[in-house]
Amino acid sequence: VQAVFRSNLSHLLELMGSGKESLIFMKKRTKRLTAQWATAAQRLAQKLGDIRRDQKQILVHIGFLTEESGDVFSPRVLKGGPLGEMVQWADILAALYILGHSLRVTVSLKELQSNLGVPPGRGSCPLTMPLPFDLIYTDYHGLQQMKQHMGLSFKKYRCRIRVIDTFGTEPAYNHEEYATLHGYRTNWGYWNLNPKQFMTMFPHTPDNSFMGFVSEELNETEKQLIKGGKASNMAVVYGKEASIWKGKEKFLGILSKYMEIHGTVYYESQRPPEVPAFVKNHGLLPQPEFQQLLRKAKLFIGFGFPYEGPAPLEAIANGCVFLQSRFSPPRSSLNHEFFRGKPTSREVFSQHPYAENFIGKPHVWTVDYNNSEEFEAAIKAIMETQVEPYLPYEYTCGGMLERIHAYIQHQDFCAAPSPAPAGAGASGSPFVLAPNATHLEWARNASAVPGAWPPPHSLRAWLAAAGRACTDACLDRGLVCEPSFFPILNSQEAFVQLQVPCDSTEWEMHHLYPALAQPGQECYLQKEPLLFSCAGSSSKYQRLCPCRDFLKGQVALCQGCL
Ligand code: UDP
């Protein structure tokens, strides 16, 4: 059956079920965004022309909302608890539905079991049985539940699973044997999935797939209206929980000299003691009212927590400047409680690294809050700065739809790995040294790799400086690391072509390989495909890094990747 774009979301709202506060929040959001989704669908349909898209049978099992995993979120929806995850799940459901796929949504273990065909009263089915879904979207909680209740079929079908994983899972933490041997301990288990099966909220390491969410887009009229209606001295503080205000008196004092400060902190009957009297606290607002508040404000200010949520993107999309603190030293799972136990070594240099690195000035100012002068100077400068509402394409409905479409169309983790591409030219190598001799390129006459995605002709490979991760080495060159190119690059050939004088070449299991080790000029190749990793660095190694180009505003896709 072909998938047909949909524009009416009322059936999806029924599929989402009811009862829980979290579902009510999600459904309101979906309803509000219907028109934007429909427009985006129309545009994508035009762009794709008449390519064939198969309708997939998809199960969406939202594990963190199940009672069995404690469902700690639903009761907090009205109390300022995290809403980012719900924003993202609502948008994933909408995108899958709009793309025309057949959906089942489950938020309890019982529903999960009945959809998987596990007989009632049985803990799990010991026999492998046919799975009625092509794809399953879930989270770490759901993954655990499936493992417990699918018996042997879990192993057989896990290649169909996609794990929504806010902060990401790096390959070194995903590979059970390697993680255990080398101390990449986590609270989340080792699943030996293809790292691309983990889908993140922001484009962290390209080892995972970037899923994202959407922020509401403004039309020209709305943009003009906003520009006219801005109060240049109005600031909104980022964060719904009172605890983020603790110890922030100094900054609030400075800020209040220049601006009227607003907050959206949840409270029961009285003003939370952490929020000073001169702050106008609106309490937790319904999402549309929060957007209205942002439309009037000039500044959205972060005090260091929460990390990497949707709200700063919404603020910037509504014409605010986002001011946030730089973290020095950077925070990570090694030195910071919040990130401890998370399966990533990523260093977080500010409250919202995406805003800092992908958006930046004039919309985003990242300053050292320990330096009061720098903080005060930033506020003064921001008050003088004119900014336009801005939303990166990848966070629009169109961008998200295009990205999910591409994943569904091209990502296949059940297929046997494609054989190394056949050689070209006299050297028998599928790549050649670029004319300026700095990096490798795909040889013009190398044979195509059928079904490979992204297509290898966008490969550009460098030997990175010692201590540099491939994520950074590629970004330095305006490109992005592409882990699916590692297998074609993981060969002695590549070192030869790059004219690296290897004393010896060995195959070993290591998440930084392929690499050249210093001193000694030893070249190492990767023995375990699951350990290919864009993330990670060591001063001992110069890593061999596969990079590719990307579409402007859509880092997940290369040019010609759709
Ligand atoms: N939000 C809201 N009411 C408010 C403040 C925020 O509905 O008073 C919404 C906001 O629109 C955003 C969501 O809460 O989409 C998540 O915001 P945040 O960035 O704080 O991330 P979280 O920590 O909740 O995941």
Coordinates of C-alpha atoms and ligand atoms in Angstrom, one line a residue:
V1 CA 0.0 0.0 0.0
Q2 CA 1.3 3.5 -0.9
A3 CA 1.4 6.1 1.9
V4 CA -0.8 9.1 1.2
F5 CA -0.2 12.5 2.9
R6 CA -2.9 13.4 5.3
S7 CA -4.1 16.8 6.4
N8 CA -6.9 16.0 8.8
L9 CA -5.6 15.1 12.3
S10 CA -8.8 14.2 14.0
H11 CA -8.3 10.4 13.7
L12 CA -4.8 10.8 15.2
L13 CA -6.3 12.6 18.2
E14 CA -8.5 9.6 18.8
L15 CA -5.6 7.2 18.4
M16 CA -3.8 9.1 21.1
G17 CA -6.3 8.1 23.8
S18 CA -7.3 10.2 26.7
G19 CA -7.2 10.5 30.5
K20 CA -3.7 11.5 31.4
E21 CA -2.7 15.1 31.7
S22 CA 0.3 14.4 29.5
L23 CA -2.0 13.2 26.7
I24 CA -4.3 16.2 27.1
F25 CA -1.3 18.5 26.7
M26 CA 0.0 16.6 23.7
K27 CA -3.4 16.6 22.0
K28 CA -4.0 20.3 22.5
R29 CA -0.6 20.9 20.9
T30 CA -1.4 18.6 17.9
K31 CA -4.7 20.4 17.3
R32 CA -3.1 23.8 17.5
L33 CA -0.4 22.9 14.9
T34 CA -2.8 21.1 12.5
A35 CA -2.8 23.9 9.9
Q36 CA 1.0 24.2 9.9
W37 CA 1.4 20.5 9.5
A38 CA -1.0 20.4 6.6
T39 CA 0.8 23.2 4.8
A40 CA 4.1 21.5 5.3
A41 CA 2.6 18.2 4.0
Q42 CA 1.5 19.9 0.8
R43 CA 4.9 21.4 0.2
L44 CA 6.7 18.1 0.7
A45 CA 4.2 16.2 -1.5
Q46 CA 5.0 18.7 -4.3
K47 CA 8.8 18.4 -3.7
L48 CA 8.7 14.6 -3.8
G49 CA 6.6 14.4 -6.9
D50 CA 5.5 10.8 -7.6
I51 CA 8.2 8.8 -5.8
R52 CA 6.9 5.6 -4.3
R53 CA 6.4 5.7 -0.5
D54 CA 5.2 2.5 1.2
Q55 CA 2.8 2.8 4.0
K56 CA 4.5 1.4 7.1
Q57 CA 2.8 -0.3 10.0
I58 CA 4.1 1.7 13.0
L59 CA 3.8 1.1 16.7
V60 CA 4.5 4.1 19.0
H61 CA 5.0 3.0 22.5
I62 CA 5.7 5.9 24.9
G63 CA 7.4 4.1 27.7
F64 CA 7.8 6.9 30.2
L65 CA 4.1 7.5 30.3
T66 CA 3.3 3.9 31.4
E67 CA 2.3 3.3 35.0
E68 CA 4.8 0.4 35.0
S69 CA 7.7 2.7 34.6
G70 CA 6.3 5.0 37.3
D71 CA 4.8 7.6 35.0
V72 CA 6.4 10.4 37.0
F73 CA 5.7 13.0 34.2
S74 CA 1.9 13.0 33.8
P75 CA 1.2 14.3 37.4
R76 CA 3.7 17.0 36.9
V77 CA 2.4 18.4 33.6
L78 CA 0.3 21.0 35.5
K79 CA 3.1 21.6 38.0
G80 CA 5.9 22.8 35.9
G81 CA 7.5 19.4 35.3
P82 CA 9.4 18.8 32.1
L83 CA 7.2 19.2 29.0
G84 CA 9.9 18.9 26.4
E85 CA 9.5 15.2 26.0
M86 CA 5.8 15.6 25.5
V87 CA 6.3 18.3 22.9
Q88 CA 8.6 16.0 21.0
W89 CA 6.3 12.9 21.2
A90 CA 3.3 14.9 20.0
D91 CA 5.3 16.2 17.0
I92 CA 6.6 12.7 16.2
L93 CA 3.1 11.3 16.2
A94 CA 1.9 14.2 14.0
A95 CA 4.7 13.8 11.5
L96 CA 4.3 10.0 11.2
Y97 CA 0.5 10.4 10.8
I98 CA 0.8 13.3 8.3
L99 CA 3.2 11.2 6.2
G100 CA 0.4 8.7 5.8
H101 CA 1.6 5.8 7.8
S102 CA -0.6 3.4 9.8
L103 CA -0.2 4.1 13.5
R104 CA -0.9 2.4 16.9
V105 CA -0.2 4.3 20.0
T106 CA 0.3 2.6 23.4
V107 CA 0.9 4.2 26.8
S108 CA 0.5 1.1 29.0
L109 CA 2.1 -2.3 29.3
K110 CA -1.3 -4.0 28.7
E111 CA -1.8 -2.2 25.4
L112 CA 1.8 -3.0 24.4
Q113 CA 1.3 -6.7 25.1
S114 CA -1.9 -6.9 23.2
N115 CA -0.4 -5.1 20.2
L116 CA 2.6 -7.4 20.2
G117 CA 0.3 -10.4 20.4
V118 CA 1.5 -11.6 23.8
P119 CA -1.3 -13.8 25.2
P120 CA -2.9 -12.2 28.3
G121 CA -1.6 -13.6 31.6
R122 CA 1.7 -14.6 30.0
G123 CA 4.7 -12.7 31.0
S124 CA 6.3 -13.1 27.7
C125 CA 6.1 -15.3 24.7
P126 CA 9.1 -17.6 24.5
L127 CA 8.6 -18.4 20.8
T128 CA 9.4 -16.0 18.0
M129 CA 6.3 -14.8 16.5
P130 CA 5.7 -12.6 13.5
L131 CA 5.8 -8.9 14.5
P132 CA 2.9 -7.0 12.9
F133 CA 4.9 -3.7 12.8
D134 CA 7.6 -2.5 10.3
L135 CA 8.7 0.1 12.8
I136 CA 8.5 0.7 16.5
Y137 CA 9.2 4.1 18.1
T138 CA 9.8 4.0 21.8
D139 CA 12.1 5.2 24.6
Y140 CA 14.5 3.6 27.0
H141 CA 11.7 2.6 29.3
G142 CA 9.7 1.1 26.5
L143 CA 12.8 -0.8 25.2
Q144 CA 13.2 -2.4 28.6
Q145 CA 9.5 -3.4 28.6
M146 CA 9.8 -4.9 25.1
K147 CA 12.8 -6.9 26.0
Q148 CA 10.9 -8.4 29.0
H149 CA 7.8 -9.2 27.1
M150 CA 8.8 -10.1 23.6
G151 CA 10.9 -13.2 24.4
L152 CA 13.1 -14.3 21.6
S153 CA 11.5 -12.1 19.0
F154 CA 13.0 -9.1 20.7
K155 CA 16.4 -10.0 19.4
K156 CA 15.1 -10.9 16.0
Y157 CA 13.1 -7.6 15.6
R158 CA 15.1 -5.1 17.5
C159 CA 16.5 -3.7 14.2
R160 CA 12.9 -2.3 13.6
I161 CA 13.1 -0.3 16.8
R162 CA 13.8 3.5 17.1
V163 CA 14.6 4.9 20.5
I164 CA 13.7 8.4 21.3
D165 CA 16.6 9.5 23.4
T166 CA 16.9 13.2 24.4
F167 CA 20.6 13.5 25.1
G168 CA 21.9 10.7 22.8
T169 CA 23.8 7.4 23.2
E170 CA 27.4 7.3 22.0
P171 CA 28.7 4.0 20.4
A172 CA 31.2 3.3 23.2
Y173 CA 28.3 3.2 25.7
N174 CA 26.0 1.1 23.4
H175 CA 28.3 -1.9 22.8
E176 CA 27.9 -4.2 25.8
E177 CA 31.3 -5.9 25.8
Y178 CA 33.3 -2.8 25.1
A179 CA 31.4 -0.6 27.6
T180 CA 31.8 -3.2 30.3
L181 CA 35.5 -3.7 29.6
H182 CA 36.4 0.0 29.4
G183 CA 34.2 1.5 32.1
Y184 CA 31.5 3.2 29.9
R185 CA 29.0 2.6 32.6
T186 CA 25.5 4.0 32.4
N187 CA 22.1 3.7 34.1
W188 CA 20.4 2.8 30.8
G189 CA 21.9 -0.5 29.8
Y190 CA 23.8 -1.6 26.7
W191 CA 21.6 -2.5 23.8
N192 CA 24.0 -3.2 20.9
L193 CA 21.7 -1.3 18.6
N194 CA 22.9 0.5 15.5
P195 CA 23.7 3.9 17.1
K196 CA 21.6 5.5 14.4
Q197 CA 18.6 3.8 16.0
F198 CA 18.8 6.3 18.8
M199 CA 17.1 9.5 17.9
T200 CA 17.9 12.8 19.7
M201 CA 16.1 16.0 20.5
F202 CA 18.9 18.2 19.1
P203 CA 21.6 17.3 16.6
H204 CA 24.2 16.1 19.2
T205 CA 26.6 13.5 17.8
P206 CA 25.8 12.4 14.3
D207 CA 26.3 8.9 15.5
N208 CA 22.6 9.1 16.4
S209 CA 19.8 10.3 14.2
F210 CA 18.6 13.7 14.9
M211 CA 14.8 13.6 15.4
G212 CA 14.0 17.0 16.9
F213 CA 10.5 18.6 17.3
V214 CA 8.8 21.7 15.9
S215 CA 8.3 25.2 17.0
E216 CA 5.4 27.3 15.7
E217 CA 6.2 29.3 12.6
L218 CA 5.1 32.9 12.1
N219 CA 3.8 34.3 8.8
E220 CA 4.9 37.7 7.6
T221 CA 1.9 39.5 9.0
E222 CA 2.5 38.0 12.4
K223 CA 6.2 38.9 12.2
Q224 CA 5.3 42.6 11.5
L225 CA 2.8 42.6 14.3
I226 CA 5.3 41.2 16.8
K227 CA 7.9 43.8 15.8
G228 CA 5.4 46.6 16.5
G229 CA 4.3 45.1 19.8
K230 CA 7.6 44.4 21.5
A231 CA 8.3 45.9 24.9
S232 CA 12.0 46.7 24.7
N233 CA 12.4 46.4 28.5
M234 CA 10.6 43.2 29.1
A235 CA 12.4 40.0 30.1
V236 CA 11.1 36.5 30.6
V237 CA 13.1 34.0 32.8
Y238 CA 13.5 30.5 31.3
G239 CA 12.3 27.7 33.7
K240 CA 9.0 26.6 35.2
E241 CA 10.4 25.3 38.5
A242 CA 11.1 27.6 41.4
S243 CA 14.5 25.9 42.2
I244 CA 16.2 27.5 39.2
W245 CA 15.8 30.9 40.8
K246 CA 17.8 29.9 43.9
G247 CA 21.0 31.9 44.4
K248 CA 20.3 34.1 41.4
E249 CA 19.6 37.3 43.4
K250 CA 22.7 39.0 42.0
F251 CA 21.7 38.6 38.3
L252 CA 18.1 39.4 39.0
G253 CA 19.2 42.6 40.8
I254 CA 21.3 43.7 37.8
L255 CA 18.6 42.7 35.3
S256 CA 15.9 44.6 37.2
K257 CA 17.8 47.8 36.8
Y258 CA 17.1 47.7 33.1
M259 CA 14.1 45.5 32.6
E260 CA 10.8 44.4 33.9
I261 CA 11.2 40.7 34.8
H262 CA 8.5 38.1 34.1
G263 CA 8.4 34.5 35.2
T264 CA 6.2 31.4 34.5
V265 CA 7.0 29.5 37.7
Y266 CA 4.4 27.0 38.9
Y267 CA 2.9 27.8 42.4
E268 CA 0.1 26.4 44.5
S269 CA -1.3 29.2 46.5
Q270 CA 1.5 31.7 47.3
R271 CA 4.4 33.1 45.5
P272 CA 7.3 30.7 45.6
P273 CA 9.9 32.2 48.1
E274 CA 12.7 31.8 45.5
V275 CA 11.0 34.3 43.2
P276 CA 11.6 37.9 44.3
A277 CA 8.7 40.3 44.8
F278 CA 9.7 42.6 41.9
V279 CA 9.2 39.7 39.5
K280 CA 5.9 39.5 37.7
N281 CA 5.1 35.7 38.0
H282 CA 2.4 34.4 35.8
G283 CA 2.5 30.9 37.1
L284 CA 2.7 28.0 34.7
L285 CA 0.9 29.1 31.5
P286 CA -0.9 27.1 28.9
Q287 CA 1.4 26.8 25.9
P288 CA -0.4 29.3 23.6
E289 CA -0.3 32.0 26.4
F290 CA 3.3 31.3 27.0
Q291 CA 3.9 32.0 23.3
Q292 CA 1.9 35.3 23.6
L293 CA 4.2 36.3 26.5
L294 CA 7.3 35.6 24.4
R295 CA 5.8 37.8 21.6
K296 CA 5.8 40.8 23.8
A297 CA 9.2 40.2 25.5
K298 CA 12.6 41.4 24.3
L299 CA 14.7 39.0 26.3
F300 CA 14.4 35.4 27.3
I301 CA 17.0 34.7 29.9
G302 CA 18.4 31.4 31.1
F303 CA 19.9 30.8 34.5
G304 CA 21.7 27.5 33.7
F305 CA 18.8 25.0 34.0
P306 CA 16.9 23.3 32.3
Y307 CA 19.3 22.0 29.7
E308 CA 18.5 21.9 26.0
G309 CA 14.8 22.3 26.1
P310 CA 12.4 23.6 23.4
A311 CA 11.6 27.0 25.1
P312 CA 14.7 28.9 23.8
L313 CA 13.8 28.0 20.2
E314 CA 10.3 29.2 20.8
A315 CA 11.5 32.4 22.3
I316 CA 13.9 33.1 19.3
A317 CA 11.1 32.2 16.9
N318 CA 9.0 34.8 18.6
G319 CA 11.6 37.5 18.2
C320 CA 13.3 37.4 21.6
V321 CA 17.0 37.5 22.2
F322 CA 18.1 34.5 24.3
L323 CA 20.8 35.2 26.9
Q324 CA 22.4 32.3 28.6
S325 CA 25.4 31.3 30.7
R326 CA 28.6 29.8 29.4
F327 CA 29.8 26.7 31.4
S328 CA 33.5 26.8 32.1
P329 CA 34.7 24.2 32.5
P330 CA 32.1 22.4 30.4
R331 CA 29.7 20.0 32.1
S332 CA 29.5 16.4 31.2
S333 CA 28.7 12.9 32.6
L334 CA 32.2 13.0 34.2
N335 CA 31.8 16.1 36.3
H336 CA 28.1 17.0 36.6
E337 CA 25.3 15.3 38.6
F338 CA 22.6 15.9 35.9
F339 CA 24.6 14.2 33.2
R340 CA 26.1 11.5 35.3
G341 CA 25.1 8.0 34.2
K342 CA 23.9 9.3 30.8
P343 CA 25.4 7.3 27.9
T344 CA 27.4 10.2 26.4
S345 CA 30.7 11.9 27.0
R346 CA 29.6 15.1 25.3
E347 CA 30.8 18.3 26.9
V348 CA 28.1 20.9 27.3
F349 CA 29.6 24.4 27.0
S350 CA 26.4 26.4 27.8
Q351 CA 22.8 25.9 28.9
H352 CA 21.7 25.4 25.3
P353 CA 24.6 24.5 23.0
Y354 CA 22.3 24.2 19.9
A355 CA 21.2 27.8 20.4
E356 CA 24.9 28.9 20.8
N357 CA 26.4 26.9 17.9
F358 CA 23.6 26.7 15.3
I359 CA 21.9 30.1 15.9
G360 CA 24.3 32.5 17.7
K361 CA 24.3 36.2 17.6
P362 CA 22.3 38.4 17.3
H363 CA 19.6 36.0 18.5
V364 CA 21.7 34.2 21.1
W365 CA 24.2 35.6 23.6
T366 CA 26.3 33.3 25.6
V367 CA 28.2 35.0 28.4
D368 CA 30.2 34.3 31.6
Y369 CA 27.7 34.9 34.4
N370 CA 30.5 34.9 37.0
N371 CA 31.6 38.2 35.5
S372 CA 29.0 40.7 36.5
E373 CA 30.3 43.4 34.1
E374 CA 30.1 41.1 31.2
F375 CA 26.6 40.1 32.2
E376 CA 25.5 43.7 32.6
A377 CA 27.2 44.8 29.3
A378 CA 25.3 42.1 27.5
I379 CA 21.9 43.2 28.8
K380 CA 22.7 46.8 27.8
A381 CA 23.8 45.7 24.3
I382 CA 20.8 43.5 23.8
M383 CA 18.4 46.3 24.6
E384 CA 20.0 48.2 21.7
T385 CA 19.9 45.3 19.3
Q386 CA 17.1 44.7 16.8
V387 CA 16.3 41.1 16.0
E388 CA 14.0 39.4 13.6
P389 CA 12.0 36.3 14.7
Y390 CA 14.1 33.3 13.6
L391 CA 13.4 29.6 13.4
P392 CA 16.0 27.2 11.9
Y393 CA 14.4 25.2 9.0
E394 CA 15.0 21.8 10.8
Y395 CA 12.6 22.9 13.6
T396 CA 9.8 23.8 11.3
C397 CA 7.0 21.4 10.4
G398 CA 8.4 21.2 6.9
G399 CA 11.9 20.4 8.1
M400 CA 10.8 17.7 10.5
L401 CA 8.5 16.1 8.0
E402 CA 11.2 16.0 5.4
R403 CA 13.7 14.5 7.8
I404 CA 11.4 11.8 9.1
H405 CA 10.4 11.0 5.6
A406 CA 14.0 10.5 4.6
Y407 CA 14.7 8.2 7.6
I408 CA 11.7 6.0 6.9
Q409 CA 12.6 5.8 3.3
H410 CA 16.3 5.1 3.6
Q411 CA 17.3 3.8 7.0
D412 CA 17.2 0.0 7.2
F413 CA 19.0 -1.6 10.1
C414 CA 17.7 -5.0 9.4
A415 CA 19.4 -5.4 6.0
A416 CA 22.8 -7.3 6.0
P417 CA 25.6 -4.7 5.8
S418 CA 26.3 -3.9 2.2
P419 CA 29.6 -5.3 0.9
A420 CA 32.5 -2.9 0.6
P421 CA 32.2 -1.0 -2.7
A422 CA 34.1 -2.2 -5.7
G423 CA 37.2 -0.4 -6.6
A424 CA 37.9 2.1 -9.3
G425 CA 40.9 3.0 -11.4
A426 CA 44.3 1.3 -11.3
S427 CA 44.8 1.5 -7.5
G428 CA 41.5 -0.4 -6.9
S429 CA 40.5 2.3 -4.4
P430 CA 37.0 3.7 -4.3
F431 CA 38.4 7.1 -3.2
V432 CA 41.2 9.4 -4.3
L433 CA 43.3 12.1 -2.8
A434 CA 41.7 15.5 -3.4
P435 CA 43.6 17.8 -5.8
N436 CA 44.9 19.9 -2.9
A437 CA 46.1 16.7 -1.2
T438 CA 44.4 17.5 2.2
H439 CA 41.7 14.9 2.1
L440 CA 40.0 12.0 0.3
E441 CA 37.1 12.2 -2.0
W442 CA 34.9 9.5 -3.6
A443 CA 36.5 8.6 -6.9
R444 CA 34.5 9.8 -9.8
N445 CA 34.6 6.4 -11.6
A446 CA 34.0 4.3 -8.4
S447 CA 31.0 2.1 -8.8
A448 CA 27.9 3.1 -7.0
V449 CA 26.9 1.4 -3.8
P450 CA 23.3 0.3 -4.3
G451 CA 21.0 1.4 -1.5
A452 CA 23.7 3.1 0.4
W453 CA 22.4 6.2 2.3
P454 CA 23.6 8.8 2.4
P455 CA 25.1 8.2 -1.1
P456 CA 28.9 7.9 -0.6
H457 CA 29.8 10.4 -3.3
S458 CA 29.3 13.1 -0.6
L459 CA 32.2 11.6 1.4
R460 CA 35.1 13.9 2.3
A461 CA 37.6 12.3 4.6
W462 CA 40.4 13.8 6.7
L463 CA 43.0 12.7 9.1
A464 CA 42.1 14.9 12.1
A465 CA 44.6 16.6 14.4
A466 CA 45.6 14.6 17.5
G467 CA 43.1 15.0 20.3
R468 CA 40.3 16.1 17.9
A469 CA 37.0 14.2 17.7
C470 CA 35.5 13.5 14.2
T471 CA 32.4 15.5 15.2
D472 CA 34.6 18.6 15.6
A473 CA 37.1 17.8 12.8
C474 CA 34.2 17.8 10.3
L475 CA 32.5 20.9 11.7
D476 CA 35.9 22.8 11.5
R477 CA 35.5 22.3 7.7
G478 CA 31.9 23.3 7.5
L479 CA 30.9 19.7 7.2
V480 CA 29.3 17.1 9.4
C481 CA 30.7 13.7 10.4
E482 CA 28.8 10.8 8.7
P483 CA 29.3 7.5 10.6
S484 CA 27.7 5.4 7.8
F485 CA 30.8 6.2 5.7
F486 CA 33.2 4.6 8.2
P487 CA 32.9 1.1 6.7
I488 CA 34.1 2.3 3.3
L489 CA 36.9 4.3 4.9
N490 CA 38.1 1.6 7.3
S491 CA 40.9 0.2 5.1
Q492 CA 44.6 0.2 4.7
E493 CA 43.8 1.8 1.3
A494 CA 42.6 4.9 2.9
F495 CA 45.8 5.4 4.9
V496 CA 47.8 4.7 1.7
Q497 CA 45.8 7.2 -0.3
L498 CA 46.2 9.9 2.4
Q499 CA 49.9 9.1 2.2
V500 CA 50.1 8.3 5.9
P501 CA 53.3 6.4 6.5
C502 CA 52.0 3.5 8.7
D503 CA 54.7 1.4 10.3
S504 CA 52.2 -1.3 10.8
T505 CA 48.4 -1.8 10.5
E506 CA 46.3 -3.7 13.0
W507 CA 42.6 -4.4 13.4
E508 CA 41.2 -3.8 16.9
M509 CA 38.0 -3.0 18.7
H510 CA 38.2 0.7 19.7
H511 CA 35.7 3.5 19.4
L512 CA 38.3 5.9 18.1
Y513 CA 39.5 3.7 15.2
P514 CA 40.4 4.0 12.4
A515 CA 43.2 6.2 13.6
L516 CA 46.9 6.8 13.5
A517 CA 48.6 6.4 17.0
Q518 CA 51.4 8.8 18.1
P519 CA 54.2 8.3 18.6
G520 CA 55.2 5.3 16.6
Q521 CA 53.1 5.8 13.4
E522 CA 51.0 2.7 14.0
C523 CA 47.8 2.6 12.0
Y524 CA 44.7 1.0 13.5
L525 CA 41.5 -0.2 11.8
Q526 CA 38.2 -0.9 13.4
K527 CA 37.2 -4.5 14.0
E528 CA 33.7 -3.9 15.4
P529 CA 31.3 -2.0 13.1
L530 CA 29.1 -1.1 16.0
L531 CA 31.9 0.9 17.5
F532 CA 32.4 3.3 14.6
S533 CA 32.0 6.6 16.4
C534 CA 32.1 10.3 15.3
A535 CA 32.2 11.2 19.0
G536 CA 35.4 10.7 21.1
S537 CA 39.0 11.8 21.1
S538 CA 42.3 11.2 22.7
S539 CA 45.6 13.1 22.4
K540 CA 47.2 9.8 21.5
Y541 CA 45.3 9.4 18.2
Q542 CA 44.8 11.2 14.9
R543 CA 41.4 9.9 13.8
L544 CA 40.4 9.2 10.3
C545 CA 37.1 11.0 9.9
P546 CA 34.4 10.7 7.3
C547 CA 32.6 14.0 6.7
R548 CA 29.8 15.0 4.3
D549 CA 28.0 18.2 3.3
F550 CA 24.5 19.1 4.6
L551 CA 21.5 21.1 3.6
K552 CA 21.4 24.6 4.9
G553 CA 19.2 24.5 8.1
Q554 CA 18.9 20.7 7.9
V555 CA 22.0 19.1 9.2
A556 CA 20.6 15.6 9.2
L557 CA 20.4 15.5 5.4
C558 CA 23.1 15.9 2.7
Q559 CA 22.6 17.6 -0.6
G560 CA 20.9 15.1 -2.8
C561 CA 19.9 12.9 0.2
L562 CA 16.2 13.2 0.0
Ligands
UDP1 N1 5.8 26.0 28.5 C1 4.5 26.1 28.8 N2 4.1 27.0 29.8 C2 5.0 27.8 30.4 C3 6.4 27.6 30.1 C4 6.7 26.7 29.1 O1 3.6 25.5 28.2 O2 4.6 28.5 31.3 C5 6.2 25.0 27.4 C6 7.0 25.6 26.3 O3 6.2 26.1 25.3 C7 7.9 24.4 25.8 C8 7.7 23.4 26.9 O4 7.0 24.0 27.9 O5 7.5 23.9 24.6 C9 9.0 22.8 27.3 O6 9.8 23.8 27.8 P1 11.3 23.7 28.4 O7 12.3 24.3 27.4 O8 11.3 24.4 29.7 O9 11.7 22.2 28.5 P2 11.5 21.1 29.6 O10 12.5 21.3 30.7 O11 10.1 21.3 30.1 O12 11.6 19.8 28.9

